[in-house]
mmCIF file with all atom_site columns, C-alpha atoms in Angstrom:
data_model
loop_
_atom_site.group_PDB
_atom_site.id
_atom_site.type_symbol
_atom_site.label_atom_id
_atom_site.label_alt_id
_atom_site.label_comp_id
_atom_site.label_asym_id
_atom_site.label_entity_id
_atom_site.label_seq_id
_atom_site.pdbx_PDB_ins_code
_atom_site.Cartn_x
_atom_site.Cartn_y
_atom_site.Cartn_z
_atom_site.occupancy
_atom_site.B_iso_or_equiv
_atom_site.pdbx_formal_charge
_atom_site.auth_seq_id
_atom_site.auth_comp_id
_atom_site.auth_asym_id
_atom_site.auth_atom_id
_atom_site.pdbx_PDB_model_num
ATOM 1   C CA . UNK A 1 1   ? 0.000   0.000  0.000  1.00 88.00 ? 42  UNK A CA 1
ATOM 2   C CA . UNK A 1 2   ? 1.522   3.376  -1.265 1.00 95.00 ? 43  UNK A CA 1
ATOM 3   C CA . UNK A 1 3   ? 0.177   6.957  -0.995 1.00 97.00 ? 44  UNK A CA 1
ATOM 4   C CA . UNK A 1 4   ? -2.697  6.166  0.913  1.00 98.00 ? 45  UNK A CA 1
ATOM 5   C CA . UNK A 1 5   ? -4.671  8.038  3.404  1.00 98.00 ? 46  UNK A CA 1
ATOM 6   C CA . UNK A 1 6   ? -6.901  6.616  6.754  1.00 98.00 ? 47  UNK A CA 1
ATOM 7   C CA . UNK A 1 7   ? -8.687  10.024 8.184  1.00 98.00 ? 48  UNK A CA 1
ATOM 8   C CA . UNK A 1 8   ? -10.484 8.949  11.892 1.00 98.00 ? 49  UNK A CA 1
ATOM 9   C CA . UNK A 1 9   ? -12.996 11.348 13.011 1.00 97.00 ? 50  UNK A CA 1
ATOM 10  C CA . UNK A 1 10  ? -15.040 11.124 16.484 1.00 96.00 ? 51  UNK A CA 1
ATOM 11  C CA . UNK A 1 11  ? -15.144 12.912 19.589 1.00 95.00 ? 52  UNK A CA 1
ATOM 12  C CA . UNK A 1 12  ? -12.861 12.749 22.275 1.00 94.00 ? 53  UNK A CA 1
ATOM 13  C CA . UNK A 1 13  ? -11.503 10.168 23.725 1.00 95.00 ? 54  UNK A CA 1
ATOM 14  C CA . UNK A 1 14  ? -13.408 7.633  20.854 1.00 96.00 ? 55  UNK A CA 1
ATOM 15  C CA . UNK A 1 15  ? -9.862  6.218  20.124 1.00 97.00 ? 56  UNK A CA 1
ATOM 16  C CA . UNK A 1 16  ? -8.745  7.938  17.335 1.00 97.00 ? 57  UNK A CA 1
ATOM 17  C CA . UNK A 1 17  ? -4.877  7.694  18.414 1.00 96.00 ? 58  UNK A CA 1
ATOM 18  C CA . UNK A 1 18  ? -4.694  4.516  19.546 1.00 97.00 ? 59  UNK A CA 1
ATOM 19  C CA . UNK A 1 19  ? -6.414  2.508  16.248 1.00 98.00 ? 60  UNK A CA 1
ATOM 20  C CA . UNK A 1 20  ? -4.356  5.745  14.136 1.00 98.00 ? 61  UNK A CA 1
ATOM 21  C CA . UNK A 1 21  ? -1.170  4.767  15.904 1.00 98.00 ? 62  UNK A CA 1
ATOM 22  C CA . UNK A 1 22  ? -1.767  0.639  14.981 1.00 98.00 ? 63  UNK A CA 1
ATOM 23  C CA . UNK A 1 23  ? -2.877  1.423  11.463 1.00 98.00 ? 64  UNK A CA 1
ATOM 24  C CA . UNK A 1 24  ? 0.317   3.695  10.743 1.00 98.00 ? 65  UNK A CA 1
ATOM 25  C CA . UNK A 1 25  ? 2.439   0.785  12.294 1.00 98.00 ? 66  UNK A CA 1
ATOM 26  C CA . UNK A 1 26  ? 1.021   -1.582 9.998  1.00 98.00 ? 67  UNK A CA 1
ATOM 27  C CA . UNK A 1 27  ? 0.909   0.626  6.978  1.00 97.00 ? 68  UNK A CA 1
ATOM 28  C CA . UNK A 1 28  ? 4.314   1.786  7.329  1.00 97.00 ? 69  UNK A CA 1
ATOM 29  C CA . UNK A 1 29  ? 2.253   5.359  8.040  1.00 98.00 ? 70  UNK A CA 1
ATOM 30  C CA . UNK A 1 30  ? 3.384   8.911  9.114  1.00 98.00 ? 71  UNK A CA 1
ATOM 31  C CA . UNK A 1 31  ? 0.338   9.500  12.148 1.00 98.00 ? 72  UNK A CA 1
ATOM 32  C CA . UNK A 1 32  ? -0.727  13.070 11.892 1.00 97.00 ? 73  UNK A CA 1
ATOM 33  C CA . UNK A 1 33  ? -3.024  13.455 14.732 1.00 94.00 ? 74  UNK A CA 1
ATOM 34  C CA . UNK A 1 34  ? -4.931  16.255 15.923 1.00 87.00 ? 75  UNK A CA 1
ATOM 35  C CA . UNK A 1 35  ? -2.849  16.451 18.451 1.00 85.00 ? 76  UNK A CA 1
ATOM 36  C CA . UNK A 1 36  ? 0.238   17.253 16.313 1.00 85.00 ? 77  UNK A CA 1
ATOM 37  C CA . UNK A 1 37  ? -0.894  20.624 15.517 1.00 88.00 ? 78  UNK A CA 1
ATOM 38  C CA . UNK A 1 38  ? -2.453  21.752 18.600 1.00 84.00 ? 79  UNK A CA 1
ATOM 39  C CA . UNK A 1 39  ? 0.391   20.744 20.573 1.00 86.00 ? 80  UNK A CA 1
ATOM 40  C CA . UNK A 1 40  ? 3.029   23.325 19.552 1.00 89.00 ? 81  UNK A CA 1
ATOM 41  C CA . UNK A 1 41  ? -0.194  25.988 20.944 1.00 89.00 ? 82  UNK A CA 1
ATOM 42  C CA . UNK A 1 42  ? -1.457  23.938 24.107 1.00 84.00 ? 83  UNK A CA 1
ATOM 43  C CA . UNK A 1 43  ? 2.157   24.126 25.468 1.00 85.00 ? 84  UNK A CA 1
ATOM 44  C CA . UNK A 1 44  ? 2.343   27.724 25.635 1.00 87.00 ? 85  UNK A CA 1
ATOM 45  C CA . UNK A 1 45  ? -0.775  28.728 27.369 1.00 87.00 ? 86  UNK A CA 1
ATOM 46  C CA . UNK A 1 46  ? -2.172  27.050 30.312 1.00 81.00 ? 87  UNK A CA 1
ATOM 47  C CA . UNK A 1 47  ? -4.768  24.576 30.115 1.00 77.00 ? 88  UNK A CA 1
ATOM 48  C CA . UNK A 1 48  ? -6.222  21.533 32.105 1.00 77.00 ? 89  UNK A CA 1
ATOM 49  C CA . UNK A 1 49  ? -8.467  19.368 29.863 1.00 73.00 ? 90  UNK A CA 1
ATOM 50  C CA . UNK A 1 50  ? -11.443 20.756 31.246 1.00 75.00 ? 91  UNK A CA 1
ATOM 51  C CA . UNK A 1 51  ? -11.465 25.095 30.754 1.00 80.00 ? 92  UNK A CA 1
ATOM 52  C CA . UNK A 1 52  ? -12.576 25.864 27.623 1.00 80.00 ? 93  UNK A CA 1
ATOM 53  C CA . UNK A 1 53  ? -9.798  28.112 25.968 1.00 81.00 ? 94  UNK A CA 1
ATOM 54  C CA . UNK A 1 54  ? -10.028 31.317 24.679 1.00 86.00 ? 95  UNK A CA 1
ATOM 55  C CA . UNK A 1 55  ? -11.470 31.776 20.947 1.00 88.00 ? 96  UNK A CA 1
ATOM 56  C CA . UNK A 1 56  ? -8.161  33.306 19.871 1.00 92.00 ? 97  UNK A CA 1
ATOM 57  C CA . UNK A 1 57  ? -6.184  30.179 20.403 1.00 91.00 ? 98  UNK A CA 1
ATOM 58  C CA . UNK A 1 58  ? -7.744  28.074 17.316 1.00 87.00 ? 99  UNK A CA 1
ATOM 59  C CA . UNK A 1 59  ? -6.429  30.244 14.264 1.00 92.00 ? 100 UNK A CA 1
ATOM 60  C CA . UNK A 1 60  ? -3.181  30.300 16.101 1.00 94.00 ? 101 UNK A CA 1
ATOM 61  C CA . UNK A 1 61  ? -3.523  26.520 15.870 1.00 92.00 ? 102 UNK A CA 1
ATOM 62  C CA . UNK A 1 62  ? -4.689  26.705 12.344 1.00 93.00 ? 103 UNK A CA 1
ATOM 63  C CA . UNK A 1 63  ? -1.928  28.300 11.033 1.00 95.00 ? 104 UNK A CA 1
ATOM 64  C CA . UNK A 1 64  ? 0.170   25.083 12.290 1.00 95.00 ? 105 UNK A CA 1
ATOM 65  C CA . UNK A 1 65  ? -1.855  22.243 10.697 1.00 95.00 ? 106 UNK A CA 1
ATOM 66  C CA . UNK A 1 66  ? -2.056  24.419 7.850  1.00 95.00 ? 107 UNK A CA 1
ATOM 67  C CA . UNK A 1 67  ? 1.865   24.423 7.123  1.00 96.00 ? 108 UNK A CA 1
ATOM 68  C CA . UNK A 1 68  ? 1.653   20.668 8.338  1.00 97.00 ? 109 UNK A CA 1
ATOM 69  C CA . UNK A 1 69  ? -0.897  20.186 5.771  1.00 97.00 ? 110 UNK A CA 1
ATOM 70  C CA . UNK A 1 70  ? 0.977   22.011 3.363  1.00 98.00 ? 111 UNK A CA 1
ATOM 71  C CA . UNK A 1 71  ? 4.258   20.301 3.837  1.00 97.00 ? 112 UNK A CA 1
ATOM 72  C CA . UNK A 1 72  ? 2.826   17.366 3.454  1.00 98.00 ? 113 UNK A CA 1
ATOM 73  C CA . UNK A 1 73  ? 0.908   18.038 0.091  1.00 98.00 ? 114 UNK A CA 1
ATOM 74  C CA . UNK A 1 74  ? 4.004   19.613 -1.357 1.00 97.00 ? 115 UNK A CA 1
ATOM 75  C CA . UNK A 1 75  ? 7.178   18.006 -0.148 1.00 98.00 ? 116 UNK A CA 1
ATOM 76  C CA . UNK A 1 76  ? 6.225   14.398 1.448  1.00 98.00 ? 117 UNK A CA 1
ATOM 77  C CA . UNK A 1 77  ? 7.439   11.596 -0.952 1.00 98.00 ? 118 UNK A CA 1
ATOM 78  C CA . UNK A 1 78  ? 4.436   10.132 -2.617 1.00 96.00 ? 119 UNK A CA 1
ATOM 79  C CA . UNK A 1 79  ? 4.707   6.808  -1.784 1.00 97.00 ? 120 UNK A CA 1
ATOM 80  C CA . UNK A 1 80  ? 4.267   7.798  2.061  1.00 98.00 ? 121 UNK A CA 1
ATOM 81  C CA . UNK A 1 81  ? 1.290   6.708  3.462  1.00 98.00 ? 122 UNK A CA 1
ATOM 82  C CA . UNK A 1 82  ? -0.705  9.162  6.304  1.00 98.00 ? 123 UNK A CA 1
ATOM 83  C CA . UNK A 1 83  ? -2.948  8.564  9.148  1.00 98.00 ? 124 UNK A CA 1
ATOM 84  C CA . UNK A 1 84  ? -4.880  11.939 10.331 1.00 98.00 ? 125 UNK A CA 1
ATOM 85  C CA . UNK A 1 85  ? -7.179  12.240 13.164 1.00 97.00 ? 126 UNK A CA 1
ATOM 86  C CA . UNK A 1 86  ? -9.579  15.071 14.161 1.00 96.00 ? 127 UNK A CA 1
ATOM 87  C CA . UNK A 1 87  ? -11.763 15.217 16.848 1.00 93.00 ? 128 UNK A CA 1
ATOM 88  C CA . UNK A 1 88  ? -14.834 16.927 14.101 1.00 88.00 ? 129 UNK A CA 1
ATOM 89  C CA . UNK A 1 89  ? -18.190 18.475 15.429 1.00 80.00 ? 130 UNK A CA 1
ATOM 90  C CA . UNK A 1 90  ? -20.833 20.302 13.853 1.00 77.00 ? 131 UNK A CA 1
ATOM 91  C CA . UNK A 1 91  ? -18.511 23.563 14.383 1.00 79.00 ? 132 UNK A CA 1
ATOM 92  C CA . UNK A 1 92  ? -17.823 25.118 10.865 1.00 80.00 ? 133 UNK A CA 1
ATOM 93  C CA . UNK A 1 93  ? -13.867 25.497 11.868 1.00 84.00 ? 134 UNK A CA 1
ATOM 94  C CA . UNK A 1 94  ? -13.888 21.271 11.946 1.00 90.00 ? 135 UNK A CA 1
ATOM 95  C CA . UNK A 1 95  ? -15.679 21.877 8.264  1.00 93.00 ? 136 UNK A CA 1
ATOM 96  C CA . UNK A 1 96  ? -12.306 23.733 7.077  1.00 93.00 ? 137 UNK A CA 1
ATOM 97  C CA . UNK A 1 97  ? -10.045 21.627 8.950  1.00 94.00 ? 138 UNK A CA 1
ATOM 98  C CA . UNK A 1 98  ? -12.046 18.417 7.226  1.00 96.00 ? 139 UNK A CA 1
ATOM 99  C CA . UNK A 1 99  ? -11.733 20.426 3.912  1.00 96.00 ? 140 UNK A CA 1
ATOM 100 C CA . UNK A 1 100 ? -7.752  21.190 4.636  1.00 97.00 ? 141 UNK A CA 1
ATOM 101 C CA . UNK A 1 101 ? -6.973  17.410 4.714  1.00 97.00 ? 142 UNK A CA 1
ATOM 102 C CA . UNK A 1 102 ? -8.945  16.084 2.119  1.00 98.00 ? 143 UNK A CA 1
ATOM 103 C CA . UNK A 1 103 ? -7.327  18.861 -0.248 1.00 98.00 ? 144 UNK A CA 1
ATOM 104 C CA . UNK A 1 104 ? -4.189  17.191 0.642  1.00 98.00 ? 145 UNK A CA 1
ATOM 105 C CA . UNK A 1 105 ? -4.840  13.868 0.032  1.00 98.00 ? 146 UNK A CA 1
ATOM 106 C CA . UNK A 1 106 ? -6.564  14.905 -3.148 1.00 98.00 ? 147 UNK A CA 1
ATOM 107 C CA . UNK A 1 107 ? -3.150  17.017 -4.166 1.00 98.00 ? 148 UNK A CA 1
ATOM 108 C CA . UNK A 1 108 ? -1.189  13.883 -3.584 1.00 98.00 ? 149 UNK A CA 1
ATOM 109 C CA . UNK A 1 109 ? -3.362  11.662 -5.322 1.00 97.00 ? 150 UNK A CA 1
ATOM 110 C CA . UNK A 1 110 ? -3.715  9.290  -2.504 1.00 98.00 ? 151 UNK A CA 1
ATOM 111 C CA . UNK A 1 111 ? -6.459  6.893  -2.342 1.00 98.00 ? 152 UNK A CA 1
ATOM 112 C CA . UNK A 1 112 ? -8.602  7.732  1.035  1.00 98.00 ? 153 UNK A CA 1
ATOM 113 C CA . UNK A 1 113 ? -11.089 6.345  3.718  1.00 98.00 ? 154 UNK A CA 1
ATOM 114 C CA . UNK A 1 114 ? -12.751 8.139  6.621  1.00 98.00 ? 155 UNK A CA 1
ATOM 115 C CA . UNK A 1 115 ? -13.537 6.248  9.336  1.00 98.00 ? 156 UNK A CA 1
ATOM 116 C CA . UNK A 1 116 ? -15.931 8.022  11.572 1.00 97.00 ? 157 UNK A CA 1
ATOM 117 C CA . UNK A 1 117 ? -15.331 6.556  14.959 1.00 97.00 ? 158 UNK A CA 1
ATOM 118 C CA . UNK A 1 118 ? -18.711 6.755  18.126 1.00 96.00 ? 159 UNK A CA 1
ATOM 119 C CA . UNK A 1 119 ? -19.166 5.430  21.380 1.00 96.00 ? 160 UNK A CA 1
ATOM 120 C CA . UNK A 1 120 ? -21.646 5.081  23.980 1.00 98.00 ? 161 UNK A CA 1
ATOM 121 C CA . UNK A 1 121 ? -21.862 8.124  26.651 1.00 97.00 ? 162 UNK A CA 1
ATOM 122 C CA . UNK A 1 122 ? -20.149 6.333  29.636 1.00 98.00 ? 163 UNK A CA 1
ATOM 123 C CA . UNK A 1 123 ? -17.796 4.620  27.806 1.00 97.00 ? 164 UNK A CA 1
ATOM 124 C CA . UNK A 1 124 ? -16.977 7.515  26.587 1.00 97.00 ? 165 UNK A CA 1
ATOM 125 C CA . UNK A 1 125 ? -17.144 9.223  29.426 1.00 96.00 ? 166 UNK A CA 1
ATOM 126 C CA . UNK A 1 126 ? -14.391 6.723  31.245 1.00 96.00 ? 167 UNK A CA 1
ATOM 127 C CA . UNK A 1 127 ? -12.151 6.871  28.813 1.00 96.00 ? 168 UNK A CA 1
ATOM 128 C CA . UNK A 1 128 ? -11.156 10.544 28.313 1.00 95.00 ? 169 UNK A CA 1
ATOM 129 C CA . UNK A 1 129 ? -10.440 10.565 32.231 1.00 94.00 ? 170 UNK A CA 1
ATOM 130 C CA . UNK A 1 130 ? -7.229  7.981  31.311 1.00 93.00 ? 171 UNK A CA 1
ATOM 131 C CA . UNK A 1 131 ? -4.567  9.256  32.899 1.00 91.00 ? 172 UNK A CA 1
ATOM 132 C CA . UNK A 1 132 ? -2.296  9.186  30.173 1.00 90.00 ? 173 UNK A CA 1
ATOM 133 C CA . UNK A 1 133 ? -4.422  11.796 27.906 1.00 89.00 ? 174 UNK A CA 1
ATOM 134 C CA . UNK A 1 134 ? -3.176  14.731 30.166 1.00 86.00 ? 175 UNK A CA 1
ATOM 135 C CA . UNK A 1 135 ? 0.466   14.439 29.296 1.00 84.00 ? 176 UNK A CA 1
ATOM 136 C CA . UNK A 1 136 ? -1.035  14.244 25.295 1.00 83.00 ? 177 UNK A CA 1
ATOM 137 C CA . UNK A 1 137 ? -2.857  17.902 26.301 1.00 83.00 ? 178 UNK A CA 1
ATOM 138 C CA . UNK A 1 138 ? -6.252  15.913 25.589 1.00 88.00 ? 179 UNK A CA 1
ATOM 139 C CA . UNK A 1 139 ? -9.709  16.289 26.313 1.00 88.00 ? 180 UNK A CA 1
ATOM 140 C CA . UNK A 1 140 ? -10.600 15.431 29.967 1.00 90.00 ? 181 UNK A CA 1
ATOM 141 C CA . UNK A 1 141 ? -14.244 16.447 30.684 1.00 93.00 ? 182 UNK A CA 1
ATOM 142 C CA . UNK A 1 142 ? -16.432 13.500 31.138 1.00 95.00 ? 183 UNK A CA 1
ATOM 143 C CA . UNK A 1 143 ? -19.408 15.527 31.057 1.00 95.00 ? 184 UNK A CA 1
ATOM 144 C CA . UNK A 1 144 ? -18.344 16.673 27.500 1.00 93.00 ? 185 UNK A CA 1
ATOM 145 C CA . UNK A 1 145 ? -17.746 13.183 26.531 1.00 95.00 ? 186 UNK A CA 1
ATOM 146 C CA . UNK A 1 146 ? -21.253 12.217 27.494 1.00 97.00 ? 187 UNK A CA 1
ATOM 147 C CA . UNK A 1 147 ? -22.469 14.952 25.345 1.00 95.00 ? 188 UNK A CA 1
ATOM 148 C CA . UNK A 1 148 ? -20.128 14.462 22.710 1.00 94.00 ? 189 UNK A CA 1
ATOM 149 C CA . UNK A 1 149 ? -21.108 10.862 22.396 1.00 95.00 ? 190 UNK A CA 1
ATOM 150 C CA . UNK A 1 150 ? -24.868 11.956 21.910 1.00 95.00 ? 191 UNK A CA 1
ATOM 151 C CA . UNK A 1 151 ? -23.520 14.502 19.471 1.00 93.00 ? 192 UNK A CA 1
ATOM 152 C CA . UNK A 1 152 ? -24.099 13.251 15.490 1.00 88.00 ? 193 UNK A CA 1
ATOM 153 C CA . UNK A 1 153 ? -20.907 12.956 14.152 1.00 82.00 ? 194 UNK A CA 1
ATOM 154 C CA . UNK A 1 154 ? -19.313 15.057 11.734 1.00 91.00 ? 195 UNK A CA 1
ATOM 155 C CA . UNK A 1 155 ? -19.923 13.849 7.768  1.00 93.00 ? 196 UNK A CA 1
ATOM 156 C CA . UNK A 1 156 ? -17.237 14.508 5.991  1.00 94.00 ? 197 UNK A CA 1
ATOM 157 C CA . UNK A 1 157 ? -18.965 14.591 2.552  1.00 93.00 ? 198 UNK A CA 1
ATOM 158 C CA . UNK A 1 158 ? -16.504 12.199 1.124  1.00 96.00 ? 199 UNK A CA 1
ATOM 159 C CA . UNK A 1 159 ? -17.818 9.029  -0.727 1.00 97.00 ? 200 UNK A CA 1
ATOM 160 C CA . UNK A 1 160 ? -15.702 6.666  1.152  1.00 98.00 ? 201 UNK A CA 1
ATOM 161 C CA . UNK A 1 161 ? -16.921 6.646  4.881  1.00 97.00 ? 202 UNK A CA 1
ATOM 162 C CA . UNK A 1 162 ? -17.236 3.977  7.328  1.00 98.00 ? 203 UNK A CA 1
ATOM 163 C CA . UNK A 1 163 ? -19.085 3.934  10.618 1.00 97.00 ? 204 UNK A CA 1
ATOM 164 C CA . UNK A 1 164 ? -17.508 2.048  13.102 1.00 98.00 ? 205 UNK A CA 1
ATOM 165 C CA . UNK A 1 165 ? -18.674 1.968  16.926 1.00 98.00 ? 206 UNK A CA 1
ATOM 166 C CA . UNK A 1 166 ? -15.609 1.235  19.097 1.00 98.00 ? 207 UNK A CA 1
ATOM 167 C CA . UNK A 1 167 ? -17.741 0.876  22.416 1.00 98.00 ? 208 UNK A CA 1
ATOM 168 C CA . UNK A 1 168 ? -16.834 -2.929 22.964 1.00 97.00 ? 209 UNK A CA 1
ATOM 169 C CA . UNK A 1 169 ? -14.147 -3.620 20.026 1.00 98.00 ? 210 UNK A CA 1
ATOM 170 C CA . UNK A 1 170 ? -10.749 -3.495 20.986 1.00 98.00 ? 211 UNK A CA 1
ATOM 171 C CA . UNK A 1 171 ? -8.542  -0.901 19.099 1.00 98.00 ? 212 UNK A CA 1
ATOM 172 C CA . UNK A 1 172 ? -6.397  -3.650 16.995 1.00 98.00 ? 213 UNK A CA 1
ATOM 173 C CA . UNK A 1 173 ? -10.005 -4.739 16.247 1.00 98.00 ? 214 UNK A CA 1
ATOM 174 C CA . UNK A 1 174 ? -11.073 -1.493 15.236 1.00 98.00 ? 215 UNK A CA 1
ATOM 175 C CA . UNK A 1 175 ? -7.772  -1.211 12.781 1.00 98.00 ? 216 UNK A CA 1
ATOM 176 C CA . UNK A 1 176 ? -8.888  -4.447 11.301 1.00 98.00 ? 217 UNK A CA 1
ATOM 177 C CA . UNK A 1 177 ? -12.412 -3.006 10.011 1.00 98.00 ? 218 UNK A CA 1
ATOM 178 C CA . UNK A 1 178 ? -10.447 0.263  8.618  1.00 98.00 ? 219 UNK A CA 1
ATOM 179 C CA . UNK A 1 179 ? -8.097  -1.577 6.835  1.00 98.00 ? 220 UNK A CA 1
ATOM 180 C CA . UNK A 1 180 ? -10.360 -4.170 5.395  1.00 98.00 ? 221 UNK A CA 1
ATOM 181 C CA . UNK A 1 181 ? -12.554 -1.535 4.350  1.00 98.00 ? 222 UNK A CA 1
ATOM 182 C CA . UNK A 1 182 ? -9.627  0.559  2.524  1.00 98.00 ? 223 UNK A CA 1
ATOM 183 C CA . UNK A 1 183 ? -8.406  -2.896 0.580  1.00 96.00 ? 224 UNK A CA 1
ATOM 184 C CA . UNK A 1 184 ? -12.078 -3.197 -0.674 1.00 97.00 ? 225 UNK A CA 1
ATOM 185 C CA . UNK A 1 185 ? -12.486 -0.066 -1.238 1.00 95.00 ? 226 UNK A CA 1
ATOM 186 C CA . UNK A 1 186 ? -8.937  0.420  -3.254 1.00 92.00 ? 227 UNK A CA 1
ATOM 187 C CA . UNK A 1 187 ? -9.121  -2.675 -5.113 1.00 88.00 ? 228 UNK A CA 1
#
C-alpha cells in the first residue's frame, strides 16, 4: 500500500490515536493526529483538559496544521502513506479543517477512507479521564464526553466513509475493520 490516506474522526476520547497509531504501524504510516498541531499551541498557554480556551487560540492553531498540511501536500514523498485524526463536530472550523486534509490527500493523489469513529456516553465518558491523555494535552471532561457521544458525528462529505462503533471492540479490532474496508475499497 503506497500513498494512501486513513482520516479517523469522532469525539474525544473515541480512540482515534490509539487505532491511528496501529494502522500507521502496519501501513508503514506517518500518524498526523490532531494532536500534532495543537500541541506546539497547548504548550504555551495554560490549560487543564477541562477550561474551555479562549477563541483566539484556534487560528493560532490553524496556522500550524495548515503548514503541516501544506508540507505534506508539497514536499512528502508520494509513496508515504498518512494517518490523520480530528476530533470533528458540527462547528464550521472542523468543516475547514475536514476540507484542509482532504485537499491534501486529493493534491497527492492518494487513495482515502474516513472512518468516523462513536461510542456510547459512559464509555466515553471513562475513557477521556485515562490518565495518560493529560500528558497528550487531551480532552478530559467526562461531562463533555457524554455529550459528545450523543452529538451526530461530523460527515465529511466524502464518498468513502465507514461507521464504526468502538464501544466494545478493541482498538487492533477497530484497525482491522479500517483496513479491510480501505483494501475493498482500493481494489
Amino acid at each position: 500500500m503506497k500513498n494512501a490516506v486513513f482520516y479517523l474522526i469522532g469525539p474525544p476520547g473515541v480512540g482515534k490515536y490509539t487505532v491511528g497509531t496501529i494502522i500507521a504501524e502496519r501501513t508503514a504510516a506517518k500518524l498526523v493526529d490532531n494532536h500534532y498541531s495543537i500541541n506546539p499551541i497547548f504548550g504555551l498557554i495554560e490549560q487543564d483538559g477541562r477550561t474551555p480556551l479562549p477563541a483566539e487560540v484556534w487560528p493560532q492553531v490553524g496556522k500550524v496544521r495548515s503548514a503541516v498540511l501544506e508540507t505534506i501536500a508539497a514536499f512528502s514523498p508520494r509513496e508515504w502513506n498518512f494517518v490523520f485524526t480530528h476530533a470533528a463536530s458540527d462547528d464550521p472550523s472542523d468543516a475547514g479543517t475536514c476540507r484542509e486534509i482532504l485537499s491534501t490527500a486529493e493534491r497527492r493523489g492518494a487513495s482515502v477512507i474516513v472512518a468516523r469513529l462513536h461510542c456510547a456516553p459512559e464509555e466515553l465518558a471513562r475513557r477521556v479521564l485515562a490518565p495518560e491523555r493529560r500528558a497528550r494535552m487531551k480532552e478530559m471532561d467526562p461531562e463533555a464526553a457524554r455529550a459528545n457521544a450523543l452529538a451526530p458525528v461530523f460527515d465529511p462529505g466524502h464518498p468513502n466513509v465507514i461507521d464504526i462503533d468502538t464501544t466494545a471492540l478493541p482498538p487492533d479490532r477497530v484497525a482491522d475493520a479500517i483496513m479491510a474496508a480501505a483494501a475493498a475499497l482500493w481494489r
